[in-house]
CSV table of C-alpha atoms (C1' of nucleotides) in Angstrom, one decimal:
chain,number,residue,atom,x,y,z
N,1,UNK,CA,-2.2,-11.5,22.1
N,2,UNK,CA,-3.0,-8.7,20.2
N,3,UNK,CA,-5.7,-8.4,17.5
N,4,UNK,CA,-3.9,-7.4,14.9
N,5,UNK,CA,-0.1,-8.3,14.8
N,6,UNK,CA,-0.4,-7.2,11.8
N,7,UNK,CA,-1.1,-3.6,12.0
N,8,UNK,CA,1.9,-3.9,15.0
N,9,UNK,CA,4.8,-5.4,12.6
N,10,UNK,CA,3.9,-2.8,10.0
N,11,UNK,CA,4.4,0.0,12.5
N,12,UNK,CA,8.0,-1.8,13.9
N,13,UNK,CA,8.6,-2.2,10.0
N,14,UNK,CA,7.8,1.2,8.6
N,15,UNK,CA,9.5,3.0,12.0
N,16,UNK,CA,12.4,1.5,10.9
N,17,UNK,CA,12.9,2.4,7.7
N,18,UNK,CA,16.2,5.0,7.3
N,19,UNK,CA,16.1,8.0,6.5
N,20,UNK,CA,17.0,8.9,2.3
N,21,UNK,CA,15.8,4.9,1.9
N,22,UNK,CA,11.9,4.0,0.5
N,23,UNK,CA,10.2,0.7,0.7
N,24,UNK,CA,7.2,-0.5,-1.4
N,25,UNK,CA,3.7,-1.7,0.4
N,26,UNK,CA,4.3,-5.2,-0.6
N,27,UNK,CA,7.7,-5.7,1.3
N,28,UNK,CA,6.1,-3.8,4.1
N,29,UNK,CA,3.0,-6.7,4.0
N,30,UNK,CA,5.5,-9.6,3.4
N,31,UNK,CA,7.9,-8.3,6.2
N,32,UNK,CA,4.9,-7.9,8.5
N,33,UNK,CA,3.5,-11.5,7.7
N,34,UNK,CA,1.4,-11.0,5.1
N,35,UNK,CA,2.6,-11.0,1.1
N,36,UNK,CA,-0.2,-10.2,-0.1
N,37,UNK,CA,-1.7,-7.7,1.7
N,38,UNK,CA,0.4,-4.7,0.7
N,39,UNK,CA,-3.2,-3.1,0.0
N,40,UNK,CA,-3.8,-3.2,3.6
N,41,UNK,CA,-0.2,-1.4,4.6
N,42,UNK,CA,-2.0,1.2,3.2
N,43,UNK,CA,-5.7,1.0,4.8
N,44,UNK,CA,-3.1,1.2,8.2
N,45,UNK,CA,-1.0,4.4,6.5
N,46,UNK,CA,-4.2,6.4,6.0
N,47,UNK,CA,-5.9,5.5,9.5
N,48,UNK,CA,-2.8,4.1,11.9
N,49,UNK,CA,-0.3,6.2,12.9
N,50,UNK,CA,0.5,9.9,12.0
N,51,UNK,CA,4.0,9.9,13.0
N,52,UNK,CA,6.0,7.3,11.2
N,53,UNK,CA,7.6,8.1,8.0
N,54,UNK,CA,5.0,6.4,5.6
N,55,UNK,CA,6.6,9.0,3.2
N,56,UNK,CA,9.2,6.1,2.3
N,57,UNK,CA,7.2,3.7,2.0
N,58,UNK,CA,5.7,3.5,-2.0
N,59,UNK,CA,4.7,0.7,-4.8
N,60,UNK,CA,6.3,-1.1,-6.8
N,61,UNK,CA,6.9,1.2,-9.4
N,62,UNK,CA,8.8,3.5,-6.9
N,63,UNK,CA,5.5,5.9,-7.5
N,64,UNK,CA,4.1,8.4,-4.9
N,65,UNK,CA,0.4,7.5,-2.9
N,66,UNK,CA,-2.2,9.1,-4.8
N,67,UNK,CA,-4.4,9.4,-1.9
N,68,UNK,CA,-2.0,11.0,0.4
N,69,UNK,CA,-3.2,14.2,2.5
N,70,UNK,CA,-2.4,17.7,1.2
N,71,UNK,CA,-2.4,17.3,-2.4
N,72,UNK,CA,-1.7,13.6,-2.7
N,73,UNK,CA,1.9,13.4,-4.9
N,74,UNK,CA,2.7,16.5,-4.1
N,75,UNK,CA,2.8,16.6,-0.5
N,76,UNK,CA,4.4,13.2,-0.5
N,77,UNK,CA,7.2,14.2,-3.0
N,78,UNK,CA,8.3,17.1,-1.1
N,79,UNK,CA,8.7,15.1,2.5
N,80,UNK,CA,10.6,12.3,0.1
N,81,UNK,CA,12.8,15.2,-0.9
N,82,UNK,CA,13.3,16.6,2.3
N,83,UNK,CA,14.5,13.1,3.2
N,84,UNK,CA,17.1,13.1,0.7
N,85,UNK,CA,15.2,11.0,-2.2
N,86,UNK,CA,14.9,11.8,-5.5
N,87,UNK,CA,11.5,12.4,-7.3
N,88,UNK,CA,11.1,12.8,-10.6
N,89,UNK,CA,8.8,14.9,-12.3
N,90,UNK,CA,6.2,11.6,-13.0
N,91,UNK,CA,6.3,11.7,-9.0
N,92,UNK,CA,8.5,8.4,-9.3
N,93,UNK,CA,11.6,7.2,-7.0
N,94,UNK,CA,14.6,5.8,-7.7
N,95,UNK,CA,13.2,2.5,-6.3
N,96,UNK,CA,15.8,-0.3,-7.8
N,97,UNK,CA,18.3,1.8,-6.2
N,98,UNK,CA,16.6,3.5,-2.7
N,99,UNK,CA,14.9,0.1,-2.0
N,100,UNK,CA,15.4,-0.6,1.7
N,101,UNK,CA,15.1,-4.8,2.4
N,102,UNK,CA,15.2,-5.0,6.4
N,103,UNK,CA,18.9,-5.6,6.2
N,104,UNK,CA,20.6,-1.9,7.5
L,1,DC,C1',-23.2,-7.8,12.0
L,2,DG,C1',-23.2,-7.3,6.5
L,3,DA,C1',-21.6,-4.7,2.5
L,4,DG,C1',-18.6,-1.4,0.5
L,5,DT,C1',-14.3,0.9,0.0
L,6,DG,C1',-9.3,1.6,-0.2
L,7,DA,C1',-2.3,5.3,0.0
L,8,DC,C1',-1.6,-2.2,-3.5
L,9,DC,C1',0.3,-6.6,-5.9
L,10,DG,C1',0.3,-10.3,-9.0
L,11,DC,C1',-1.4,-13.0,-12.6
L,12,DA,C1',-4.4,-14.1,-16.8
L,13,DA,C1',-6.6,-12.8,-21.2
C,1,DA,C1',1.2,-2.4,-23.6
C,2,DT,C1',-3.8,-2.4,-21.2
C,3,DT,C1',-7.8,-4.3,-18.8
C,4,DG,C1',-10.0,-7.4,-15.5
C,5,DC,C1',-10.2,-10.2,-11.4
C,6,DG,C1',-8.9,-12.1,-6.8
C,7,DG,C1',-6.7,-11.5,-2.5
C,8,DC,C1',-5.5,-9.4,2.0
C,9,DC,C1',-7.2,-6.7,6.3
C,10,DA,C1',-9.0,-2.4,8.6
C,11,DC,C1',-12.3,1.2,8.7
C,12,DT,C1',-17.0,3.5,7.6
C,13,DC,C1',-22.0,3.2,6.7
DNA sequence: CGAGTGACCGCAA
DNA sequence: ATTGCGGCCACTC
């Protein structure tokens, strides 16, 4: 139906992640259908959609996008912040603890 | 339409 | 621990 259901679940996905909660590219990919392709979750971040919270959504280490606009880390760590996360000062998230699974 | 690039992840050496 | 490589899909040249 659409050419990319894809790019559509990670939109649903990411637009549903809670507030104070973070989520890493590759459970973004596997919840949108694809495992592996956590690299494109963030192709779509950078060119799909301005306003869903793709502030929470980080890799598997829990660390901050280093392409993101503004100042990269910086600009992301203070909209993580604003949301309630914690950032340390290596620009790295509680994410064993913060990890949002699709479940709340 | 082909090739290169990219806000990543996982495995092998 | 680090480095290298493949994989996924969208966007630019």
């Amino acid at each position: 139906m659409n050419g990319s259901d894809f790019s559509q679940n990670v939109y649903r996905v990411v637009s549903r992640i809670p507030k104070g909660r973070v989520i890493t590219y590759g459970d973004v990919a596997a919840l949108a259908g694809s495992p592996a392709a956590a690299r494109q979750v963030g192709q779509i971040a950078h060119f799909g959609p301005q306003h869903l919270p793709w502030q929470r959504v980080v890799n598997k280490q829990g660390g901050l996008a280093k392409g993101y606009p503004g100042g990269g880390l910086y600009a992301h760590r203070d909209l993580l912040e604003a949301d309630g996360v914690v950032v340390d000062e290596h620009f790295c998230v509680d994410i064993d603890n913060l990890r949002w699974v699709h479940d709340e």
